[in-house]
Amino acid sequence: MLRPAKHRLIIFALSCCRCLLMVVPLSAESESLLEVQQVESPRPFDASALSPELAKILGAYYEQNYPRDLEWAGLESLRIEGVVVDQLGTTPFIAIRKKPDLHKVTFEGLGGEQFIYAYDGNEPWQLLPGQKSQPIVMPKAAAADFIRDCMFGGHLLYPSASGKTVRLLGTAVFEGIACYRIEVSLDGGQKIEYALSKYNSREVYIRYLSHASGSVESVYQGDFESVNGMSIPRSSRLYVDDAFKAEIKINRAEANTGVMPWMFRPASEYSALLINPVSNN
């Protein structure tokens, strides 16, 4: 059984891979955070301002991992089912995502209890067992990590976003795969390192510093499949400070299944509003 403390790391890996509402007011801390992190719908695939070498590398990455133009415009959402496997057992989950940055992940515990983490475009919130079925705003550090990882398609897709810098660090070998190392620095100071295979441009490794834990967290990705032209890793291994923590296995990924914005908002009656609740079957 996955411990709640590990959910942040799982959610990050899923990012590589959007009635009666009860909206929880933001604290002053959270409002300040969101002012810094708010997404501005940048243009995808625009590497024209980068060096010719880096623009060529990202061009190959876009070609191999994303649909283009009208096909990308038509890709509105993703729904992902899978399991997380760690030393304590197996935990099923469902993740839904919608452009530009809506994200929700539901984990199910052994007793049927649900752990929900979401961002509705305005506030990051969570619903955990013991909260009397009341969603609450995420703590500031956890919210910083969660919002950073909500961009649909990932940060390499939008190199021209305001306040972002992208640079080529060099090359390295990750698990026998020769890769380009690319660093993305976001507005607010957060940094993410990506490793793209020199052979097929797959995103095989990601590393970042967690605001919530202060640890260096890494994801190794493999067994890619295409979902409406977008590459999704079916297997991801998660590490904290180089120590293995868990593996994510994606069993099913679908595009454009009718995911709607209201599904990401905190609601008062989850039993009626949850889309296809997680099942152990």
XYZ file of N, CA and C in Angstrom:
843
model
N 0.844 -1.203 0.000
C 0.000 0.000 0.000
C 0.871 1.241 0.000
N 0.591 2.153 -0.886
C 1.371 3.385 -1.009
C 1.078 4.331 0.141
N 2.106 4.867 0.752
C 1.925 5.846 1.812
C 1.575 7.198 1.210
N 0.678 7.962 1.888
C 0.296 9.280 1.359
C 1.477 10.193 1.113
N 2.535 10.089 1.906
C 3.688 10.977 1.748
C 4.365 10.809 0.393
N 4.136 9.671 -0.269
C 4.781 9.426 -1.560
C 3.948 9.917 -2.744
N 2.732 10.386 -2.493
C 1.847 10.743 -3.604
C 2.428 11.836 -4.487
N 3.144 12.816 -3.902
C 3.706 13.917 -4.691
C 4.576 13.403 -5.817
N 5.452 12.470 -5.488
C 6.387 11.938 -6.471
C 5.653 11.191 -7.568
N 4.615 10.440 -7.199
C 3.827 9.732 -8.195
C 3.152 10.718 -9.138
N 2.608 11.791 -8.573
C 1.914 12.794 -9.371
C 2.858 13.436 -10.377
N 4.116 13.683 -9.960
C 5.077 14.271 -10.884
C 5.311 13.353 -12.085
N 5.472 12.064 -11.821
C 5.702 11.127 -12.921
C 4.509 11.093 -13.868
N 3.309 11.212 -13.336
C 2.118 11.214 -14.176
C 2.019 12.466 -15.025
N 2.809 13.466 -14.680
C 2.767 14.704 -15.449
C 3.536 14.601 -16.736
N 4.557 13.625 -16.742
C 5.369 13.543 -17.963
C 4.492 13.131 -19.144
N 4.307 12.205 -18.149
C 3.132 11.573 -18.668
C 2.657 12.699 -18.027
N -8.323 17.779 -16.836
C -8.299 18.789 -16.455
C -9.433 17.906 -16.041
N -23.470 21.201 -11.064
C -23.405 20.570 -9.731
C -23.271 21.640 -8.663
N -23.153 21.205 -7.578
C -23.013 22.142 -6.474
C -21.571 22.143 -6.076
N -20.938 23.286 -6.083
C -19.520 23.381 -5.780
C -19.318 23.950 -4.395
N -18.298 23.394 -3.715
C -17.905 23.935 -2.430
C -16.461 24.368 -2.573
N -16.238 25.588 -2.993
C -14.898 26.081 -3.261
C -14.250 26.531 -1.964
N -13.036 26.027 -1.708
C -12.314 26.378 -0.493
C -11.531 27.656 -0.728
N -11.723 28.717 0.062
C -10.977 29.959 -0.143
C -9.485 29.736 0.009
N -8.713 30.415 -0.804
C -7.259 30.349 -0.711
C -6.765 31.159 0.476
N -5.714 30.648 1.095
C -5.045 31.440 2.112
C -4.217 32.513 1.428
N -3.739 33.499 2.175
C -2.899 34.556 1.602
C -1.629 33.966 1.011
N -1.082 32.917 1.672
C 0.129 32.270 1.167
C -0.133 31.645 -0.190
N -1.246 30.914 -0.310
C -1.549 30.249 -1.571
C -1.832 31.238 -2.678
N -2.513 32.342 -2.365
C -2.782 33.359 -3.381
C -1.488 33.930 -3.931
N -0.522 34.185 -3.050
C 0.769 34.705 -3.484
C 1.482 33.708 -4.376
N 1.414 32.428 -4.006
C 2.053 31.382 -4.794
C 1.467 31.319 -6.194
N 0.135 31.371 -6.300
C -0.507 31.230 -7.592
C -0.239 32.412 -8.494
N -0.028 33.590 -7.925
C 0.318 34.742 -8.738
C 1.621 34.498 -9.485
N 2.545 33.764 -8.859
C 3.834 33.477 -9.480
C 3.717 32.361 -10.503
N 2.877 31.330 -10.180
C 2.876 30.113 -10.960
C 1.837 30.081 -12.080
N 0.918 31.061 -12.142
C -0.206 30.976 -13.065
C 0.251 30.778 -14.512
N -0.365 29.835 -15.206
C -0.011 29.512 -16.580
C -0.597 30.539 -17.540
N 0.142 30.912 -18.573
C -0.286 31.956 -19.489
C -0.549 31.439 -20.904
N -0.816 30.156 -21.057
C -1.117 29.557 -22.357
C -0.092 29.934 -23.415
N 1.190 29.569 -23.241
C 2.214 29.882 -24.232
C 2.038 29.042 -25.489
N 2.766 29.402 -26.542
C 2.700 28.670 -27.803
C 3.523 27.395 -27.722
N 2.973 26.244 -28.118
C 3.756 25.004 -28.133
C 4.673 24.935 -29.344
N 5.724 24.142 -29.239
C 6.635 23.815 -30.341
C 7.458 24.994 -30.848
N 7.494 26.094 -30.135
C 8.191 27.286 -30.619
C 9.568 27.389 -29.976
N 10.590 26.845 -30.656
C 11.964 26.874 -30.162
C 12.810 27.869 -30.946
N 12.171 28.794 -31.630
C 12.885 29.706 -32.527
C 13.857 30.632 -31.802
N 13.632 30.899 -30.523
C 14.506 31.814 -29.788
C 15.717 31.115 -29.178
N 15.793 29.809 -29.314
C 16.902 29.046 -28.735
C 18.056 28.932 -29.731
N 19.181 28.403 -29.256
C 20.325 28.195 -30.137
C 19.955 27.195 -31.224
N 20.594 27.266 -32.392
C 20.271 26.319 -33.465
C 20.416 24.864 -33.034
N 21.446 24.550 -32.238
C 21.650 23.168 -31.806
C 20.501 22.696 -30.922
N 20.113 23.516 -29.943
C 19.038 23.132 -29.037
C 17.695 23.098 -29.764
N 17.477 24.047 -30.670
C 16.233 24.055 -31.445
C 16.103 22.784 -32.290
N 17.209 22.293 -32.831
C 17.188 21.066 -33.621
C 16.861 19.858 -32.748
N 17.455 19.811 -31.555
C 17.193 18.705 -30.627
C 15.722 18.689 -30.216
N 15.185 19.865 -29.876
C 13.782 19.926 -29.472
C 12.850 19.680 -30.659
N 13.258 20.092 -31.853
C 12.456 19.810 -33.029
C 12.268 18.316 -33.242
N 13.363 17.551 -33.069
C 13.274 16.093 -33.181
C 12.416 15.509 -32.063
N 12.526 16.084 -30.871
C 11.721 15.650 -29.726
C 10.228 15.855 -29.993
N 9.868 17.012 -30.549
C 8.467 17.273 -30.873
C 7.969 16.305 -31.947
N 8.801 16.081 -32.945
C 8.415 15.221 -34.069
C 8.122 13.796 -33.610
N 8.907 13.294 -32.649
C 8.792 11.911 -32.212
C 7.751 11.698 -31.106
N 7.382 12.760 -30.398
C 6.596 12.559 -29.185
C 5.243 13.255 -29.142
N 4.940 14.102 -30.133
C 3.695 14.854 -30.093
C 3.043 14.910 -31.467
N 1.696 14.985 -31.507
C 1.033 15.309 -32.777
C 1.271 16.782 -33.075
N 1.055 17.186 -34.291
C 1.323 18.572 -34.652
C 0.084 19.290 -35.152
N 0.159 20.592 -35.061
C -0.808 21.510 -35.658
C -2.257 21.136 -35.311
N -3.071 20.777 -36.317
C -4.483 20.522 -36.075
C -4.699 19.323 -35.156
N -3.846 18.316 -35.262
C -3.989 17.145 -34.402
C -3.725 17.507 -32.946
N -2.706 18.350 -32.703
C -2.446 18.798 -31.344
C -3.599 19.659 -30.840
N -4.123 20.525 -31.680
C -5.248 21.374 -31.282
C -6.455 20.534 -30.895
N -6.600 19.380 -31.519
C -7.731 18.512 -31.229
C -7.543 17.625 -30.024
N -6.326 17.562 -29.498
C -6.057 16.753 -28.302
C -6.329 17.611 -27.073
N -7.462 17.390 -26.417
C -7.910 18.253 -25.332
C -7.645 17.687 -23.948
N -7.655 16.358 -23.815
C -7.552 15.792 -22.472
C -7.001 14.376 -22.520
N -6.567 13.902 -21.360
C -6.086 12.532 -21.194
C -6.717 11.924 -19.952
N -6.970 10.634 -20.005
C -7.410 9.863 -18.846
C -6.491 8.654 -18.730
N -5.878 8.471 -17.583
C -4.859 7.438 -17.397
C -5.232 6.563 -16.205
N -5.192 5.245 -16.402
C -5.411 4.279 -15.333
C -4.134 3.472 -15.132
N -3.815 3.159 -13.884
C -2.642 2.362 -13.633
C -2.518 1.989 -12.175
N -1.336 1.517 -11.825
C -1.049 1.133 -10.448
C 0.325 1.653 -10.060
N 0.493 1.877 -8.768
C 1.787 2.213 -8.194
C 2.236 1.025 -7.358
N 3.455 0.549 -7.592
C 3.980 -0.604 -6.872
C 5.177 -0.162 -6.037
N 5.105 -0.379 -4.725
C 6.236 -0.094 -3.853
C 6.401 -1.255 -2.882
N 7.265 -1.116 -1.886
C 7.575 -2.221 -0.994
C 6.384 -2.655 -0.137
N 5.360 -1.807 -0.044
C 4.195 -2.125 0.784
C 3.040 -2.720 0.001
N 3.136 -2.724 -1.334
C 2.059 -3.297 -2.115
C 1.747 -2.514 -3.372
N 0.510 -2.668 -3.846
C 0.056 -2.068 -5.102
C -1.123 -1.142 -4.847
N -1.056 0.057 -5.415
C -2.108 1.056 -5.246
C -2.636 1.487 -6.611
N -3.921 1.272 -6.895
C -4.487 1.739 -8.173
C -4.732 3.242 -8.163
N -4.738 3.829 -9.341
C -5.014 5.262 -9.456
C -5.694 5.556 -10.786
N -6.345 6.696 -10.837
C -6.828 7.287 -12.087
C -6.367 8.733 -12.115
N -5.811 9.160 -13.242
C -5.408 10.557 -13.429
C -6.152 11.110 -14.633
N -6.657 12.338 -14.517
C -7.248 13.026 -15.656
C -6.544 14.369 -15.809
N -6.353 14.766 -17.062
C -5.671 16.023 -17.383
C -6.428 16.700 -18.525
N -6.416 18.038 -18.495
C -7.073 18.796 -19.569
C -6.287 20.077 -19.816
N -6.164 20.457 -21.085
C -5.456 21.691 -21.430
C -6.120 22.884 -20.763
N -5.330 23.920 -20.371
C -3.867 23.937 -20.486
C -3.136 23.330 -19.295
N -3.784 23.263 -18.113
C -3.048 22.877 -16.910
C -3.926 22.236 -15.836
N -5.094 21.720 -16.202
C -5.953 21.077 -15.215
C -5.482 19.646 -14.968
N -5.465 19.252 -13.684
C -4.851 17.969 -13.331
C -5.523 17.433 -12.075
N -5.855 16.150 -12.097
C -6.459 15.508 -10.925
C -6.016 14.051 -10.868
N -5.596 13.616 -9.675
C -5.168 12.234 -9.473
C -5.914 11.673 -8.270
N -6.508 10.490 -8.441
C -7.216 9.812 -7.365
C -6.551 8.463 -7.104
N -6.062 8.265 -5.874
C -5.513 6.988 -5.431
C -6.544 6.283 -4.564
N -6.519 4.952 -4.587
C -7.421 4.195 -3.723
C -6.629 3.306 -2.777
N -6.948 3.410 -1.483
C -6.285 2.597 -0.475
C -6.885 1.208 -0.368
N -6.255 0.356 0.440
C -6.705 -1.029 0.582
C -8.113 -1.111 1.152
N -8.484 -0.153 1.989
C -9.808 -0.158 2.586
C -10.852 0.574 1.766
N -10.491 0.991 0.552
C -11.423 1.698 -0.304
C -11.397 3.200 -0.133
N -10.608 3.702 0.834
C -10.527 5.153 1.018
C -9.805 5.797 -0.161
N -10.166 7.038 -0.465
C -9.582 7.725 -1.609
C -8.734 8.916 -1.173
N -7.631 9.104 -1.898
C -6.752 10.252 -1.731
C -6.814 11.031 -3.044
N -7.249 12.278 -2.999
C -7.442 13.064 -4.215
C -6.575 14.317 -4.167
N -5.871 14.568 -5.270
C -5.048 15.771 -5.421
C -5.428 16.404 -6.747
N -5.631 17.723 -6.769
C -6.118 18.344 -8.008
C -5.727 19.811 -8.087
N -5.717 20.297 -9.337
C -5.557 21.724 -9.625
C -6.602 22.078 -10.668
N -7.464 23.051 -10.348
C -8.572 23.395 -11.232
C -8.309 24.648 -12.062
N -7.044 25.081 -12.107
C -6.684 26.285 -12.833
C -6.639 27.508 -11.954
N -7.197 27.406 -10.749
C -7.211 28.517 -9.806
C -6.562 28.179 -8.473
N -6.817 26.963 -7.992
C -6.282 26.593 -6.691
C -5.912 25.121 -6.657
N -4.811 24.774 -5.997
C -4.448 23.370 -5.780
C -5.109 22.880 -4.501
N -5.788 21.741 -4.566
C -6.499 21.241 -3.391
C -6.318 19.743 -3.242
N -6.667 19.245 -2.075
C -6.552 17.820 -1.804
C -7.693 17.374 -0.898
N -8.049 16.102 -1.011
C -9.055 15.494 -0.144
C -8.483 14.175 0.348
N -8.209 14.082 1.644
C -7.583 12.913 2.232
C -8.496 12.302 3.290
N -8.389 10.994 3.522
C -9.164 10.386 4.605
C -8.883 11.103 5.925
N -9.923 11.320 6.713
C -9.747 12.015 7.977
C -10.015 13.493 7.899
N -10.294 14.012 6.678
C -10.606 15.434 6.520
C -12.110 15.705 6.576
N -12.893 14.718 7.066
C -14.344 14.859 7.174
C -14.965 15.186 5.813
N -14.384 14.587 4.772
C -14.877 14.761 3.401
C -14.868 16.207 2.935
N -14.004 17.025 3.527
C -13.896 18.419 3.134
C -12.571 18.648 2.412
N -12.577 19.092 1.166
C -11.314 19.400 0.476
C -10.648 20.610 1.106
N -9.327 20.598 1.105
C -8.567 21.718 1.645
C -7.516 22.150 0.631
N -7.073 23.379 0.738
C -5.998 23.882 -0.111
C -4.699 23.179 0.274
N -3.906 22.798 -0.714
C -2.630 22.143 -0.438
C -1.701 23.053 0.350
N -0.856 22.467 1.192
C 0.194 23.267 1.829
C 1.065 23.937 0.772
N 1.647 25.077 1.130
C 2.335 25.916 0.152
C 3.428 25.177 -0.615
N 4.301 24.442 0.083
C 5.423 23.777 -0.604
C 4.918 22.688 -1.543
N 3.957 21.879 -1.076
C 3.399 20.832 -1.928
C 2.687 21.433 -3.133
N 2.002 22.574 -2.929
C 1.314 23.239 -4.031
C 2.295 23.720 -5.089
N 3.462 24.204 -4.661
C 4.482 24.662 -5.615
C 4.909 23.526 -6.531
N 5.119 22.334 -5.963
C 5.493 21.170 -6.770
C 4.347 20.765 -7.693
N 3.141 20.736 -7.157
C 2.000 20.239 -7.923
C 1.693 21.142 -9.109
N 1.632 22.454 -8.881
C 1.304 23.379 -9.971
C 2.383 23.362 -11.044
N 3.639 23.259 -10.620
C 4.736 23.194 -11.581
C 4.535 22.056 -12.572
N 3.963 20.945 -12.107
C 3.865 19.742 -12.923
C 2.536 19.600 -13.660
N 1.697 20.640 -13.647
C 0.364 20.532 -14.241
C 0.302 20.896 -15.728
N 1.338 21.485 -16.282
C 1.300 21.906 -17.680
C 1.068 20.704 -18.600
N 0.025 20.743 -19.391
C -0.318 19.642 -20.294
C 0.777 19.483 -21.344
N 1.403 18.321 -21.365
C 2.469 18.061 -22.318
C 3.864 18.307 -21.770
N 3.983 19.005 -20.644
C 5.297 19.221 -20.044
C 5.953 20.519 -20.476
N 7.012 20.882 -19.777
C 7.631 22.196 -19.962
C 8.504 22.297 -21.216
N 9.041 21.202 -21.710
C 9.841 21.278 -22.933
C 8.991 21.653 -24.144
N 7.698 21.410 -24.028
C 6.800 21.704 -25.141
C 6.621 23.204 -25.348
N 6.908 24.004 -24.304
C 6.654 25.444 -24.347
C 7.930 26.234 -24.004
N 8.968 26.140 -24.813
C 10.228 26.819 -24.461
C 10.143 28.340 -24.483
N 9.119 28.901 -25.139
C 9.008 30.354 -25.244
C 8.124 30.969 -24.164
N 7.692 30.165 -23.177
C 6.816 30.685 -22.123
C 7.502 31.812 -21.354
N 6.723 32.785 -20.920
C 7.253 33.933 -20.200
C 7.982 33.507 -18.930
N 9.194 34.057 -18.735
C 9.958 33.777 -17.534
C 10.722 32.469 -17.551
N 10.637 31.713 -18.641
C 11.296 30.410 -18.729
C 12.587 30.513 -19.530
N 13.619 29.801 -19.085
C 14.848 29.665 -19.863
C 15.132 28.182 -20.059
N 15.647 27.847 -21.238
C 15.968 26.464 -21.583
C 17.391 26.431 -22.094
N 18.222 25.532 -21.545
C 19.604 25.466 -22.015
C 20.080 24.026 -22.088
N 20.995 23.801 -23.013
C 21.600 22.490 -23.208
C 22.800 22.355 -22.273
N 22.753 21.345 -21.391
C 23.838 21.136 -20.436
C 24.968 20.283 -20.998
N 24.663 19.493 -22.020
C 25.667 18.591 -22.573
C 25.050 17.231 -22.839
N 25.866 16.202 -22.764
C 25.386 14.849 -22.985
C 25.780 13.963 -21.813
N 25.066 12.848 -21.668
C 25.361 11.879 -20.609
C 24.709 10.561 -20.995
N 25.102 9.504 -20.306
C 24.528 8.178 -20.541
C 23.675 7.799 -19.338
N 22.405 7.473 -19.586
C 21.479 7.048 -18.536
C 21.032 5.625 -18.832
N 21.460 4.696 -17.972
C 21.106 3.290 -18.125
C 21.429 2.770 -19.527
N 22.612 3.123 -20.010
C 23.087 2.657 -21.298
C 22.576 3.430 -22.494
N 21.790 4.493 -22.262
C 21.223 5.281 -23.353
C 21.925 6.636 -23.428
N 22.538 6.943 -24.553
C 23.179 8.242 -24.747
C 22.105 9.314 -24.884
N 22.234 10.388 -24.092
C 21.174 11.386 -24.018
C 21.714 12.808 -24.074
N 20.860 13.722 -24.514
C 21.091 15.153 -24.341
C 20.513 15.566 -22.992
N 21.265 16.342 -22.233
C 20.781 16.876 -20.953
C 20.303 18.313 -21.161
N 19.062 18.570 -20.820
C 18.456 19.886 -21.015
C 17.885 20.367 -19.688
N 18.180 21.607 -19.340
C 17.671 22.193 -18.096
C 16.635 23.262 -18.415
N 15.498 23.181 -17.746
C 14.451 24.192 -17.855
C 14.369 24.931 -16.527
N 14.511 26.271 -16.575
C 14.357 27.112 -15.390
C 13.051 27.883 -15.526
N 12.196 27.767 -14.521
C 10.880 28.389 -14.565
C 10.868 29.714 -13.830
N 9.885 30.535 -14.157
C 9.683 31.773 -13.431
C 9.443 31.432 -11.959
N 10.233 32.014 -11.079
C 10.148 31.672 -9.663
C 11.328 30.862 -9.181
N 12.199 30.388 -10.116
C 13.442 29.757 -9.718
C 13.473 28.248 -9.760
N 12.357 27.574 -9.977
C 12.369 26.117 -10.035
C 13.081 25.635 -11.293
N 13.809 24.521 -11.158
C 14.557 23.960 -12.274
C 14.235 22.481 -12.438
N 14.154 22.049 -13.698
C 13.909 20.650 -14.028
C 14.935 20.230 -15.071
N 15.570 19.089 -14.861
C 16.520 18.559 -15.841
C 15.895 17.377 -16.572
N 15.995 17.401 -17.907
C 15.471 16.333 -18.746
C 16.632 15.661 -19.481
N 16.485 14.365 -19.734
C 17.421 13.645 -20.590
C 16.649 13.063 -21.762
N 17.011 13.492 -22.989
C 16.357 13.020 -24.208
C 17.292 12.080 -24.947
N 16.791 10.918 -25.303
C 17.595 9.943 -26.017
C 18.116 10.515 -27.334
N 19.407 10.353 -27.585
C 19.990 10.786 -28.850
C 19.536 9.883 -30.000
N 19.034 8.692 -29.654
C 18.641 7.727 -30.671
C 17.219 7.974 -31.175
N 16.263 8.172 -30.237
C 14.866 8.311 -30.665
C 14.132 9.487 -30.016
N 14.867 10.355 -29.305
C 14.311 11.579 -28.709
C 13.296 11.317 -27.601
N 13.240 10.102 -27.062
C 12.341 9.834 -25.953
C 12.848 10.518 -24.684
N 11.915 10.899 -23.824
C 12.224 11.559 -22.557
C 12.454 10.463 -21.515
N 13.712 10.052 -21.347
C 13.996 8.857 -20.557
C 14.294 9.149 -19.092
N 14.549 10.413 -18.751
C 14.934 10.736 -17.379
C 14.550 12.173 -17.066
N 14.056 12.396 -15.833
C 13.705 13.735 -15.365
C 14.188 13.858 -13.923
N 14.716 15.027 -13.574
C 15.175 15.254 -12.198
C 14.815 16.672 -11.774
N 14.435 16.814 -10.506
C 14.097 18.141 -9.998
C 14.267 18.149 -8.487
N 14.310 19.342 -7.902
C 14.383 19.513 -6.456
C 12.984 19.797 -5.934
N 12.513 18.965 -5.010
C 11.177 19.118 -4.464
C 11.132 20.234 -3.425
N 10.182 21.150 -3.586
C 9.965 22.178 -2.571
C 9.435 21.564 -1.286
N 8.606 20.535 -1.416
C 7.941 19.961 -0.248
C 8.889 19.169 0.633
N 9.784 18.382 0.032
C 10.655 17.509 0.819
C 12.089 17.999 0.920
N 12.507 18.882 -0.016
C 13.891 19.310 -0.054
C 14.816 18.280 -0.665
N 14.254 17.188 -1.185
C 15.047 16.100 -1.768
C 15.130 16.225 -3.280
N 16.158 15.607 -3.853
C 16.261 15.504 -5.306
C 15.453 14.287 -5.733
N 14.454 14.495 -6.577
C 13.573 13.424 -7.005
C 13.763 13.181 -8.501
N 13.827 11.906 -8.886
C 14.145 11.524 -10.262
C 13.142 10.501 -10.773
N 12.927 10.535 -12.082
C 12.017 9.598 -12.740
C 12.717 9.025 -13.965
N 12.798 7.687 -14.039
C 13.293 6.999 -15.229
C 12.082 6.426 -15.967
N 11.958 6.725 -17.274
C 10.771 6.355 -18.042
C 11.117 5.403 -19.177
N 10.169 4.504 -19.491
C 10.385 3.569 -20.586
C 9.081 2.974 -21.083
N 9.189 2.075 -22.071
C 8.038 1.370 -22.647
C 6.973 2.370 -23.102
N 7.338 3.219 -24.042
C 6.448 4.292 -24.492
C 5.372 3.764 -25.458
N 4.202 4.361 -25.371
C 3.150 4.108 -26.353
C 2.597 5.442 -26.831
N 1.981 5.444 -28.002
C 1.420 6.658 -28.567
C -0.083 6.703 -28.321
N -0.547 7.812 -27.760
C -1.978 8.037 -27.532
C -2.365 9.283 -28.315
N -3.055 9.089 -29.425
C -3.397 10.194 -30.326
C -2.164 11.001 -30.717
N -1.051 10.306 -30.930
C 0.181 10.952 -31.362
C 1.070 11.443 -30.246
N 0.628 11.360 -29.000
C 1.415 11.836 -27.858
C 2.028 10.647 -27.132
N 3.351 10.681 -26.908
C 4.040 9.569 -26.263
C 3.768 9.546 -24.766
N 3.390 8.376 -24.270
C 3.118 8.166 -22.854
C 3.990 7.023 -22.358
N 4.804 7.212 -21.303
C 5.599 6.107 -20.771
C 4.728 5.159 -19.956
N 4.705 3.893 -20.327
C 3.892 2.917 -19.595
C 4.557 2.475 -18.296
N 5.850 2.728 -18.178
C 6.580 2.346 -16.971
C 7.482 3.494 -16.525
N 7.410 3.853 -15.248
C 8.263 4.901 -14.682
C 8.764 4.442 -13.313
N 10.063 4.595 -13.079
C 10.651 4.250 -11.790
C 11.036 5.523 -11.061
N 10.684 5.602 -9.803
C 10.827 6.832 -9.042
C 11.893 6.680 -7.960
N 12.739 7.720 -7.839
C 13.837 7.727 -6.875
C 13.814 9.031 -6.088
N 14.195 8.936 -4.812
C 14.388 10.113 -3.974
C 15.815 10.073 -3.448
N 16.607 11.108 -3.772
C 18.030 11.131 -3.403
C 18.716 9.826 -3.798
N 18.410 9.373 -5.027
C 19.004 8.179 -5.651
C 18.556 6.864 -5.034
N 17.616 6.885 -4.105
C 17.091 5.648 -3.520
C 15.751 5.310 -4.177
N 15.611 4.075 -4.652
C 14.383 3.657 -5.321
C 13.200 3.691 -4.363
N 12.044 4.237 -4.842
C 10.858 4.342 -4.005
C 9.662 3.578 -4.555
N 9.416 3.656 -5.853
C 8.210 3.025 -6.394
C 8.283 2.957 -7.910
N 7.403 2.156 -8.476
C 7.248 2.075 -9.930
C 5.797 2.342 -10.292
N 5.603 3.134 -11.340
C 4.271 3.381 -11.893
C 4.103 2.527 -13.141
N 2.994 1.803 -13.213
C 2.665 1.035 -14.401
C 1.323 1.528 -14.935
N 1.329 2.044 -16.157
C 0.100 2.538 -16.778
C -0.546 1.406 -17.561
N -1.781 1.097 -17.212
C -2.509 0.020 -17.868
C -3.343 0.513 -19.046
N -3.785 1.762 -18.964
C -4.661 2.285 -20.014
C -4.547 3.791 -20.070
N -4.430 4.331 -21.259
C -4.403 5.779 -21.461
C -5.278 6.122 -22.659
N -6.191 7.075 -22.474
C -7.115 7.459 -23.532
C -7.163 8.968 -23.664
N -7.385 9.432 -24.875
C -7.513 10.867 -25.142
C -8.960 11.234 -25.406
N -9.327 12.457 -25.021
C -10.629 13.039 -25.360
C -11.800 12.129 -24.978
N -11.863 11.779 -23.682
C -12.930 10.902 -23.192
C -14.083 11.674 -22.560
N -14.144 12.969 -22.797
C -15.221 13.759 -22.219
C -14.885 14.384 -20.886
N -13.600 14.557 -20.607
C -13.177 15.203 -19.370
C -13.586 16.675 -19.417
N -14.252 17.145 -18.357
C -14.785 18.505 -18.308
C -14.147 19.299 -17.171
N -14.084 20.639 -17.287
C -13.433 21.445 -16.240
C -14.014 21.261 -14.848
N -15.337 21.022 -14.719
C -15.917 20.893 -13.391
C -15.379 19.684 -12.634
N -14.850 18.708 -13.357
C -14.335 17.508 -12.707
C -13.094 17.780 -11.862
N -12.466 18.946 -12.058
C -11.242 19.283 -11.336
C -11.515 20.174 -10.123
N -12.761 20.584 -9.943
C -13.085 21.501 -8.851
C -13.480 20.733 -7.599
N -13.175 21.271 -6.420
C -13.617 20.620 -5.188
C -15.128 20.661 -5.094
N -15.748 19.517 -4.822
C -17.200 19.424 -4.782
C -17.656 18.827 -3.458
N -18.894 19.048 -3.119
C -19.395 18.619 -1.814
C -19.858 17.176 -1.799
N -20.163 16.596 -2.975
C -20.663 15.227 -3.009
C -19.853 14.413 -4.007
N -18.740 13.850 -3.557
C -17.822 13.150 -4.463
C -18.417 11.864 -5.000
N -19.260 11.191 -4.224
C -19.823 9.935 -4.705
C -20.643 10.143 -5.974
N -21.239 11.323 -6.138
C -22.058 11.594 -7.315
C -21.250 12.161 -8.465
N -20.122 12.818 -8.174
C -19.417 13.563 -9.201
C -18.168 12.879 -9.741
N -17.597 11.913 -9.008
C -16.368 11.279 -9.480
C -16.621 10.525 -10.774
N -15.726 10.736 -11.751
C -15.841 10.042 -13.029
C -15.166 8.685 -12.932
N -15.928 7.589 -13.134
C -15.383 6.235 -13.104
C -14.435 6.023 -11.935
N -14.920 5.963 -10.711
C -14.036 5.811 -9.538
C -13.079 4.644 -9.687
N -11.930 4.758 -9.047
C -10.886 3.739 -9.113
C -11.435 2.406 -8.646
N -11.090 1.353 -9.344
C -11.514 0.002 -8.960
C -10.314 -0.895 -8.844
N -10.383 -1.887 -7.974
C -9.299 -2.848 -7.828
C -9.369 -3.940 -8.889
N -10.422 -3.939 -9.710
C -10.551 -4.976 -10.742
C -9.597 -4.751 -11.879
